[in-house]
Amino acid sequence: MLTSIGPALSDPYLKNIANVEMEPSAKPISKLEFEFERRKITKVEIRELIYREILEYHPNMLKEYFDGPQPTSLKNLSNIIHLQFSFIAIIR
């Protein structure tokens, strides 16, 4: 049985912890916000997304990545492997 959050919070089971009047509310999120979930992507694109996510935690490497020539997919894979070895070296 599906229910909205309002009736769920006013259930007697939650009467001591829920206060419907104090719960924040917002407009429903547009389906367009989740368009990326319907997109078909390849393994190479997944690797690229993972690599870029890793770079977010390494600002110097991120700057080098965006300042340099746009790498090919094969170079990205090579960079990922290099980064993996860098992490292994740091852990040791």
PDB file of N, CA and C in Angstrom:
ATOM      1  N   MET A   1       0.841  -1.174   0.000  1.00  0.00           N
ATOM      2  CA  MET A   1       0.000   0.000   0.000  1.00  0.00           C
ATOM      3  C   MET A   1       0.891   1.244   0.000  1.00  0.00           C
ATOM      4  N   LEU A   2       0.731   2.078  -1.005  1.00  0.00           N
ATOM      5  CA  LEU A   2       1.483   3.327  -1.086  1.00  0.00           C
ATOM      6  C   LEU A   2       0.701   4.447  -0.419  1.00  0.00           C
ATOM      7  N   THR A   3       1.400   5.307   0.258  1.00  0.00           N
ATOM      8  CA  THR A   3       0.767   6.445   0.911  1.00  0.00           C
ATOM      9  C   THR A   3       1.702   7.637   0.824  1.00  0.00           C
ATOM     10  N   SER A   4       1.147   8.821   0.972  1.00  0.00           N
ATOM     11  CA  SER A   4       2.012  10.004   0.957  1.00  0.00           C
ATOM     12  C   SER A   4       2.608  10.188   2.349  1.00  0.00           C
ATOM     13  N   ILE A   5       3.565  11.061   2.461  1.00  0.00           N
ATOM     14  CA  ILE A   5       4.274  11.246   3.726  1.00  0.00           C
ATOM     15  C   ILE A   5       3.382  11.839   4.806  1.00  0.00           C
ATOM     16  N   GLY A   6       2.442  12.711   4.413  1.00  0.00           N
ATOM     17  CA  GLY A   6       1.551  13.337   5.403  1.00  0.00           C
ATOM     18  C   GLY A   6       0.778  12.318   6.225  1.00  0.00           C
ATOM     19  N   PRO A   7      -0.012  11.453   5.562  1.00  0.00           N
ATOM     20  CA  PRO A   7      -0.734  10.427   6.323  1.00  0.00           C
ATOM     21  C   PRO A   7       0.203   9.462   7.062  1.00  0.00           C
ATOM     22  N   ALA A   8       1.351   9.178   6.475  1.00  0.00           N
ATOM     23  CA  ALA A   8       2.290   8.270   7.143  1.00  0.00           C
ATOM     24  C   ALA A   8       2.779   8.871   8.454  1.00  0.00           C
ATOM     25  N   LEU A   9       3.083  10.173   8.456  1.00  0.00           N
ATOM     26  CA  LEU A   9       3.565  10.825   9.678  1.00  0.00           C
ATOM     27  C   LEU A   9       2.470  10.999  10.719  1.00  0.00           C
ATOM     28  N   SER A  10       1.207  11.015  10.288  1.00  0.00           N
ATOM     29  CA  SER A  10       0.135  11.169  11.270  1.00  0.00           C
ATOM     30  C   SER A  10      -0.369   9.823  11.783  1.00  0.00           C
ATOM     31  N   ASP A  11       0.314   8.753  11.421  1.00  0.00           N
ATOM     32  CA  ASP A  11      -0.046   7.429  11.929  1.00  0.00           C
ATOM     33  C   ASP A  11       0.155   7.400  13.445  1.00  0.00           C
ATOM     34  N   PRO A  12      -0.761   6.762  14.197  1.00  0.00           N
ATOM     35  CA  PRO A  12      -0.637   6.700  15.660  1.00  0.00           C
ATOM     36  C   PRO A  12       0.704   6.134  16.143  1.00  0.00           C
ATOM     37  N   TYR A  13       1.317   5.270  15.363  1.00  0.00           N
ATOM     38  CA  TYR A  13       2.593   4.676  15.744  1.00  0.00           C
ATOM     39  C   TYR A  13       3.669   5.758  15.935  1.00  0.00           C
ATOM     40  N   LEU A  14       3.569   6.839  15.176  1.00  0.00           N
ATOM     41  CA  LEU A  14       4.570   7.900  15.226  1.00  0.00           C
ATOM     42  C   LEU A  14       4.126   9.115  16.033  1.00  0.00           C
ATOM     43  N   LYS A  15       3.029   9.002  16.774  1.00  0.00           N
ATOM     44  CA  LYS A  15       2.461  10.185  17.432  1.00  0.00           C
ATOM     45  C   LYS A  15       3.432  10.858  18.406  1.00  0.00           C
ATOM     46  N   ASN A  16       4.340  10.120  19.019  1.00  0.00           N
ATOM     47  CA  ASN A  16       5.266  10.714  19.989  1.00  0.00           C
ATOM     48  C   ASN A  16       6.511  11.334  19.348  1.00  0.00           C
ATOM     49  N   ILE A  17       6.753  11.032  18.088  1.00  0.00           N
ATOM     50  CA  ILE A  17       7.967  11.565  17.461  1.00  0.00           C
ATOM     51  C   ILE A  17       7.696  12.431  16.238  1.00  0.00           C
ATOM     52  N   ALA A  18       6.518  12.345  15.665  1.00  0.00           N
ATOM     53  CA  ALA A  18       6.226  13.116  14.455  1.00  0.00           C
ATOM     54  C   ALA A  18       5.301  14.278  14.762  1.00  0.00           C
ATOM     55  N   ASN A  19       5.574  15.401  14.146  1.00  0.00           N
ATOM     56  CA  ASN A  19       4.711  16.568  14.251  1.00  0.00           C
ATOM     57  C   ASN A  19       4.503  17.078  12.827  1.00  0.00           C
ATOM     58  N   VAL A  20       3.353  16.733  12.242  1.00  0.00           N
ATOM     59  CA  VAL A  20       3.083  17.036  10.843  1.00  0.00           C
ATOM     60  C   VAL A  20       3.202  18.532  10.557  1.00  0.00           C
ATOM     61  N   GLU A  21       2.792  19.370  11.490  1.00  0.00           N
ATOM     62  CA  GLU A  21       2.843  20.818  11.270  1.00  0.00           C
ATOM     63  C   GLU A  21       4.282  21.329  11.148  1.00  0.00           C
ATOM     64  N   MET A  22       5.233  20.655  11.765  1.00  0.00           N
ATOM     65  CA  MET A  22       6.629  21.111  11.735  1.00  0.00           C
ATOM     66  C   MET A  22       7.441  20.491  10.594  1.00  0.00           C
ATOM     67  N   GLU A  23       6.866  19.552   9.867  1.00  0.00           N
ATOM     68  CA  GLU A  23       7.590  18.897   8.780  1.00  0.00           C
ATOM     69  C   GLU A  23       7.720  19.852   7.592  1.00  0.00           C
ATOM     70  N   PRO A  24       8.910  19.949   7.013  1.00  0.00           N
ATOM     71  CA  PRO A  24       9.075  20.823   5.848  1.00  0.00           C
ATOM     72  C   PRO A  24       8.352  20.241   4.636  1.00  0.00           C
ATOM     73  N   SER A  25       7.932  21.100   3.754  1.00  0.00           N
ATOM     74  CA  SER A  25       7.303  20.625   2.526  1.00  0.00           C
ATOM     75  C   SER A  25       7.896  21.395   1.354  1.00  0.00           C
ATOM     76  N   ALA A  26       7.825  20.792   0.207  1.00  0.00           N
ATOM     77  CA  ALA A  26       8.364  21.414  -1.001  1.00  0.00           C
ATOM     78  C   ALA A  26       7.540  20.956  -2.190  1.00  0.00           C
ATOM     79  N   LYS A  27       7.725  21.651  -3.292  1.00  0.00           N
ATOM     80  CA  LYS A  27       7.053  21.249  -4.522  1.00  0.00           C
ATOM     81  C   LYS A  27       7.678  19.944  -5.004  1.00  0.00           C
ATOM     82  N   PRO A  28       6.899  19.108  -5.690  1.00  0.00           N
ATOM     83  CA  PRO A  28       7.471  17.859  -6.222  1.00  0.00           C
ATOM     84  C   PRO A  28       8.618  18.155  -7.192  1.00  0.00           C
ATOM     85  N   ILE A  29       9.586  17.269  -7.209  1.00  0.00           N
ATOM     86  CA  ILE A  29      10.740  17.413  -8.096  1.00  0.00           C
ATOM     87  C   ILE A  29      10.332  17.007  -9.505  1.00  0.00           C
ATOM     88  N   SER A  30      10.766  17.777 -10.472  1.00  0.00           N
ATOM     89  CA  SER A  30      10.454  17.506 -11.869  1.00  0.00           C
ATOM     90  C   SER A  30      11.133  16.216 -12.323  1.00  0.00           C
ATOM     91  N   LYS A  31      10.459  15.487 -13.205  1.00  0.00           N
ATOM     92  CA  LYS A  31      11.059  14.273 -13.763  1.00  0.00           C
ATOM     93  C   LYS A  31      12.317  14.599 -14.560  1.00  0.00           C
ATOM     94  N   LEU A  32      12.408  15.823 -15.054  1.00  0.00           N
ATOM     95  CA  LEU A  32      13.592  16.223 -15.818  1.00  0.00           C
ATOM     96  C   LEU A  32      14.851  16.205 -14.963  1.00  0.00           C
ATOM     97  N   GLU A  33      14.700  16.364 -13.643  1.00  0.00           N
ATOM     98  CA  GLU A  33      15.855  16.317 -12.745  1.00  0.00           C
ATOM     99  C   GLU A  33      16.514  14.935 -12.746  1.00  0.00           C
ATOM    100  N   PHE A  34      15.774  13.915 -13.151  1.00  0.00           N
ATOM    101  CA  PHE A  34      16.281  12.544 -13.121  1.00  0.00           C
ATOM    102  C   PHE A  34      16.469  11.979 -14.525  1.00  0.00           C
ATOM    103  N   GLU A  35      16.531  12.853 -15.511  1.00  0.00           N
ATOM    104  CA  GLU A  35      16.686  12.423 -16.894  1.00  0.00           C
ATOM    105  C   GLU A  35      17.961  11.597 -17.081  1.00  0.00           C
ATOM    106  N   PHE A  36      19.012  11.927 -16.323  1.00  0.00           N
ATOM    107  CA  PHE A  36      20.289  11.213 -16.452  1.00  0.00           C
ATOM    108  C   PHE A  36      20.146   9.726 -16.134  1.00  0.00           C
ATOM    109  N   GLU A  37      19.139   9.354 -15.346  1.00  0.00           N
ATOM    110  CA  GLU A  37      18.971   7.949 -14.986  1.00  0.00           C
ATOM    111  C   GLU A  37      18.427   7.122 -16.143  1.00  0.00           C
ATOM    112  N   ARG A  38      17.831   7.765 -17.123  1.00  0.00           N
ATOM    113  CA  ARG A  38      17.275   7.041 -18.269  1.00  0.00           C
ATOM    114  C   ARG A  38      18.263   6.937 -19.414  1.00  0.00           C
ATOM    115  N   ARG A  39      19.335   7.689 -19.332  1.00  0.00           N
ATOM    116  CA  ARG A  39      20.313   7.722 -20.415  1.00  0.00           C
ATOM    117  C   ARG A  39      21.104   6.422 -20.458  1.00  0.00           C
ATOM    118  N   LYS A  40      21.291   5.892 -21.638  1.00  0.00           N
ATOM    119  CA  LYS A  40      22.113   4.694 -21.824  1.00  0.00           C
ATOM    120  C   LYS A  40      23.565   5.136 -21.971  1.00  0.00           C
ATOM    121  N   ILE A  41      24.445   4.567 -21.155  1.00  0.00           N
ATOM    122  CA  ILE A  41      25.852   4.931 -21.254  1.00  0.00           C
ATOM    123  C   ILE A  41      26.703   3.676 -21.403  1.00  0.00           C
ATOM    124  N   THR A  42      27.838   3.857 -22.035  1.00  0.00           N
ATOM    125  CA  THR A  42      28.743   2.737 -22.293  1.00  0.00           C
ATOM    126  C   THR A  42      29.690   2.539 -21.109  1.00  0.00           C
ATOM    127  N   LYS A  43      30.419   1.442 -21.152  1.00  0.00           N
ATOM    128  CA  LYS A  43      31.414   1.182 -20.107  1.00  0.00           C
ATOM    129  C   LYS A  43      32.482   2.271 -20.090  1.00  0.00           C
ATOM    130  N   VAL A  44      32.866   2.729 -21.260  1.00  0.00           N
ATOM    131  CA  VAL A  44      33.883   3.778 -21.352  1.00  0.00           C
ATOM    132  C   VAL A  44      33.366   5.054 -20.692  1.00  0.00           C
ATOM    133  N   GLU A  45      32.091   5.385 -20.926  1.00  0.00           N
ATOM    134  CA  GLU A  45      31.515   6.581 -20.300  1.00  0.00           C
ATOM    135  C   GLU A  45      31.430   6.423 -18.786  1.00  0.00           C
ATOM    136  N   ILE A  46      31.121   5.213 -18.324  1.00  0.00           N
ATOM    137  CA  ILE A  46      31.077   4.958 -16.879  1.00  0.00           C
ATOM    138  C   ILE A  46      32.465   5.158 -16.282  1.00  0.00           C
ATOM    139  N   ARG A  47      33.478   4.631 -16.950  1.00  0.00           N
ATOM    140  CA  ARG A  47      34.856   4.813 -16.470  1.00  0.00           C
ATOM    141  C   ARG A  47      35.213   6.300 -16.408  1.00  0.00           C
ATOM    142  N   GLU A  48      34.803   7.033 -17.432  1.00  0.00           N
ATOM    143  CA  GLU A  48      35.077   8.473 -17.468  1.00  0.00           C
ATOM    144  C   GLU A  48      34.401   9.177 -16.298  1.00  0.00           C
ATOM    145  N   LEU A  49      33.150   8.831 -16.016  1.00  0.00           N
ATOM    146  CA  LEU A  49      32.427   9.444 -14.901  1.00  0.00           C
ATOM    147  C   LEU A  49      33.092   9.120 -13.563  1.00  0.00           C
ATOM    148  N   ILE A  50      33.527   7.879 -13.404  1.00  0.00           N
ATOM    149  CA  ILE A  50      34.207   7.478 -12.164  1.00  0.00           C
ATOM    150  C   ILE A  50      35.525   8.235 -12.030  1.00  0.00           C
ATOM    151  N   TYR A  51      36.261   8.318 -13.133  1.00  0.00           N
ATOM    152  CA  TYR A  51      37.543   9.023 -13.115  1.00  0.00           C
ATOM    153  C   TYR A  51      37.348  10.488 -12.739  1.00  0.00           C
ATOM    154  N   ARG A  52      36.346  11.125 -13.323  1.00  0.00           N
ATOM    155  CA  ARG A  52      36.091  12.537 -13.002  1.00  0.00           C
ATOM    156  C   ARG A  52      35.659  12.709 -11.550  1.00  0.00           C
ATOM    157  N   GLU A  53      34.911  11.748 -11.040  1.00  0.00           N
ATOM    158  CA  GLU A  53      34.514  11.810  -9.621  1.00  0.00           C
ATOM    159  C   GLU A  53      35.747  11.707  -8.729  1.00  0.00           C
ATOM    160  N   ILE A  54      36.668  10.812  -9.067  1.00  0.00           N
ATOM    161  CA  ILE A  54      37.903  10.668  -8.293  1.00  0.00           C
ATOM    162  C   ILE A  54      38.699  11.973  -8.338  1.00  0.00           C
ATOM    163  N   LEU A  55      38.745  12.587  -9.507  1.00  0.00           N
ATOM    164  CA  LEU A  55      39.495  13.838  -9.654  1.00  0.00           C
ATOM    165  C   LEU A  55      38.935  14.959  -8.785  1.00  0.00           C
ATOM    166  N   GLU A  56      37.672  14.908  -8.451  1.00  0.00           N
ATOM    167  CA  GLU A  56      37.073  15.934  -7.589  1.00  0.00           C
ATOM    168  C   GLU A  56      37.776  15.994  -6.232  1.00  0.00           C
ATOM    169  N   TYR A  57      38.392  14.900  -5.817  1.00  0.00           N
ATOM    170  CA  TYR A  57      39.086  14.842  -4.528  1.00  0.00           C
ATOM    171  C   TYR A  57      40.582  15.120  -4.665  1.00  0.00           C
ATOM    172  N   HIS A  58      41.025  15.412  -5.876  1.00  0.00           N
ATOM    173  CA  HIS A  58      42.433  15.711  -6.147  1.00  0.00           C
ATOM    174  C   HIS A  58      42.489  16.959  -7.033  1.00  0.00           C
ATOM    175  N   PRO A  59      42.354  18.140  -6.419  1.00  0.00           N
ATOM    176  CA  PRO A  59      42.250  19.388  -7.188  1.00  0.00           C
ATOM    177  C   PRO A  59      43.386  19.626  -8.179  1.00  0.00           C
ATOM    178  N   ASN A  60      44.607  19.268  -7.824  1.00  0.00           N
ATOM    179  CA  ASN A  60      45.728  19.487  -8.752  1.00  0.00           C
ATOM    180  C   ASN A  60      45.569  18.647 -10.009  1.00  0.00           C
ATOM    181  N   MET A  61      45.197  17.388  -9.830  1.00  0.00           N
ATOM    182  CA  MET A  61      45.007  16.511 -10.978  1.00  0.00           C
ATOM    183  C   MET A  61      43.797  16.953 -11.800  1.00  0.00           C
ATOM    184  N   LEU A  62      42.764  17.448 -11.120  1.00  0.00           N
ATOM    185  CA  LEU A  62      41.567  17.933 -11.817  1.00  0.00           C
ATOM    186  C   LEU A  62      41.933  19.118 -12.710  1.00  0.00           C
ATOM    187  N   LYS A  63      42.743  20.028 -12.173  1.00  0.00           N
ATOM    188  CA  LYS A  63      43.179  21.194 -12.957  1.00  0.00           C
ATOM    189  C   LYS A  63      43.983  20.738 -14.169  1.00  0.00           C
ATOM    190  N   GLU A  64      44.903  19.809 -13.973  1.00  0.00           N
ATOM    191  CA  GLU A  64      45.696  19.280 -15.088  1.00  0.00           C
ATOM    192  C   GLU A  64      44.794  18.649 -16.139  1.00  0.00           C
ATOM    193  N   TYR A  65      43.797  17.924 -15.672  1.00  0.00           N
ATOM    194  CA  TYR A  65      42.882  17.223 -16.581  1.00  0.00           C
ATOM    195  C   TYR A  65      42.153  18.223 -17.478  1.00  0.00           C
ATOM    196  N   PHE A  66      41.632  19.298 -16.879  1.00  0.00           N
ATOM    197  CA  PHE A  66      40.857  20.255 -17.658  1.00  0.00           C
ATOM    198  C   PHE A  66      41.729  21.247 -18.421  1.00  0.00           C
ATOM    199  N   ASP A  67      42.951  21.480 -17.972  1.00  0.00           N
ATOM    200  CA  ASP A  67      43.851  22.398 -18.670  1.00  0.00           C
ATOM    201  C   ASP A  67      44.508  21.750 -19.881  1.00  0.00           C
ATOM    202  N   GLY A  68      44.713  20.446 -19.808  1.00  0.00           N
ATOM    203  CA  GLY A  68      45.394  19.744 -20.886  1.00  0.00           C
ATOM    204  C   GLY A  68      44.456  19.465 -22.048  1.00  0.00           C
ATOM    205  N   PRO A  69      45.004  18.865 -23.118  1.00  0.00           N
ATOM    206  CA  PRO A  69      44.155  18.499 -24.255  1.00  0.00           C
ATOM    207  C   PRO A  69      43.131  17.457 -23.824  1.00  0.00           C
ATOM    208  N   GLN A  70      41.989  17.462 -24.458  1.00  0.00           N
ATOM    209  CA  GLN A  70      40.935  16.517 -24.093  1.00  0.00           C
ATOM    210  C   GLN A  70      41.445  15.104 -24.359  1.00  0.00           C
ATOM    211  N   PRO A  71      41.564  14.280 -23.309  1.00  0.00           N
ATOM    212  CA  PRO A  71      42.127  12.936 -23.494  1.00  0.00           C
ATOM    213  C   PRO A  71      41.160  11.995 -24.203  1.00  0.00           C
ATOM    214  N   THR A  72      41.747  11.000 -24.847  1.00  0.00           N
ATOM    215  CA  THR A  72      40.923   9.974 -25.477  1.00  0.00           C
ATOM    216  C   THR A  72      40.496   8.977 -24.420  1.00  0.00           C
ATOM    217  N   SER A  73      39.542   8.126 -24.768  1.00  0.00           N
ATOM    218  CA  SER A  73      39.050   7.130 -23.814  1.00  0.00           C
ATOM    219  C   SER A  73      40.162   6.197 -23.358  1.00  0.00           C
ATOM    220  N   LEU A  74      41.040   5.820 -24.282  1.00  0.00           N
ATOM    221  CA  LEU A  74      42.137   4.925 -23.919  1.00  0.00           C
ATOM    222  C   LEU A  74      43.072   5.607 -22.932  1.00  0.00           C
ATOM    223  N   LYS A  75      43.325   6.888 -23.151  1.00  0.00           N
ATOM    224  CA  LYS A  75      44.179   7.622 -22.215  1.00  0.00           C
ATOM    225  C   LYS A  75      43.507   7.701 -20.849  1.00  0.00           C
ATOM    226  N   ASN A  76      42.177   7.884 -20.829  1.00  0.00           N
ATOM    227  CA  ASN A  76      41.452   7.927 -19.559  1.00  0.00           C
ATOM    228  C   ASN A  76      41.616   6.620 -18.807  1.00  0.00           C
ATOM    229  N   LEU A  77      41.511   5.521 -19.525  1.00  0.00           N
ATOM    230  CA  LEU A  77      41.679   4.221 -18.887  1.00  0.00           C
ATOM    231  C   LEU A  77      43.088   4.109 -18.323  1.00  0.00           C
ATOM    232  N   SER A  78      44.074   4.580 -19.080  1.00  0.00           N
ATOM    233  CA  SER A  78      45.450   4.577 -18.603  1.00  0.00           C
ATOM    234  C   SER A  78      45.587   5.438 -17.354  1.00  0.00           C
ATOM    235  N   ASN A  79      44.932   6.595 -17.348  1.00  0.00           N
ATOM    236  CA  ASN A  79      44.965   7.476 -16.179  1.00  0.00           C
ATOM    237  C   ASN A  79      44.335   6.809 -14.967  1.00  0.00           C
ATOM    238  N   ILE A  80      43.255   6.091 -15.187  1.00  0.00           N
ATOM    239  CA  ILE A  80      42.589   5.397 -14.082  1.00  0.00           C
ATOM    240  C   ILE A  80      43.526   4.356 -13.484  1.00  0.00           C
ATOM    241  N   ILE A  81      44.167   3.584 -14.336  1.00  0.00           N
ATOM    242  CA  ILE A  81      45.099   2.564 -13.851  1.00  0.00           C
ATOM    243  C   ILE A  81      46.243   3.227 -13.086  1.00  0.00           C
ATOM    244  N   HIS A  82      46.775   4.327 -13.631  1.00  0.00           N
ATOM    245  CA  HIS A  82      47.846   5.064 -12.949  1.00  0.00           C
ATOM    246  C   HIS A  82      47.363   5.559 -11.588  1.00  0.00           C
ATOM    247  N   LEU A  83      46.149   6.079 -11.532  1.00  0.00           N
ATOM    248  CA  LEU A  83      45.589   6.582 -10.281  1.00  0.00           C
ATOM    249  C   LEU A  83      45.409   5.448  -9.269  1.00  0.00           C
ATOM    250  N   GLN A  84      44.982   4.285  -9.750  1.00  0.00           N
ATOM    251  CA  GLN A  84      44.841   3.136  -8.853  1.00  0.00           C
ATOM    252  C   GLN A  84      46.180   2.787  -8.218  1.00  0.00           C
ATOM    253  N   PHE A  85      47.233   2.761  -9.015  1.00  0.00           N
ATOM    254  CA  PHE A  85      48.554   2.458  -8.469  1.00  0.00           C
ATOM    255  C   PHE A  85      49.009   3.542  -7.495  1.00  0.00           C
ATOM    256  N   SER A  86      48.644   4.793  -7.770  1.00  0.00           N
ATOM    257  CA  SER A  86      48.981   5.885  -6.848  1.00  0.00           C
ATOM    258  C   SER A  86      48.309   5.673  -5.504  1.00  0.00           C
ATOM    259  N   PHE A  87      47.033   5.280  -5.526  1.00  0.00           N
ATOM    260  CA  PHE A  87      46.311   5.031  -4.282  1.00  0.00           C
ATOM    261  C   PHE A  87      46.920   3.857  -3.517  1.00  0.00           C
ATOM    262  N   ILE A  88      47.304   2.818  -4.240  1.00  0.00           N
ATOM    263  CA  ILE A  88      47.922   1.657  -3.595  1.00  0.00           C
ATOM    264  C   ILE A  88      49.219   2.088  -2.913  1.00  0.00           C
ATOM    265  N   ALA A  89      50.005   2.924  -3.601  1.00  0.00           N
ATOM    266  CA  ALA A  89      51.267   3.406  -3.021  1.00  0.00           C
ATOM    267  C   ALA A  89      51.015   4.245  -1.778  1.00  0.00           C
ATOM    268  N   ILE A  90      49.981   5.063  -1.794  1.00  0.00           N
ATOM    269  CA  ILE A  90      49.652   5.899  -0.633  1.00  0.00           C
ATOM    270  C   ILE A  90      49.236   5.031   0.547  1.00  0.00           C
ATOM    271  N   ILE A  91      48.443   4.018   0.279  1.00  0.00           N
ATOM    272  CA  ILE A  91      47.952   3.130   1.343  1.00  0.00           C
ATOM    273  C   ILE A  91      49.105   2.390   2.003  1.00  0.00           C
ATOM    274  N   ARG A  92      50.081   1.961   1.203  1.00  0.00           N
ATOM    275  CA  ARG A  92      51.221   1.220   1.747  1.00  0.00           C
ATOM    276  C   ARG A  92      52.064   2.166   2.531  1.00  0.00           C
TER     277      ARG A  92
END
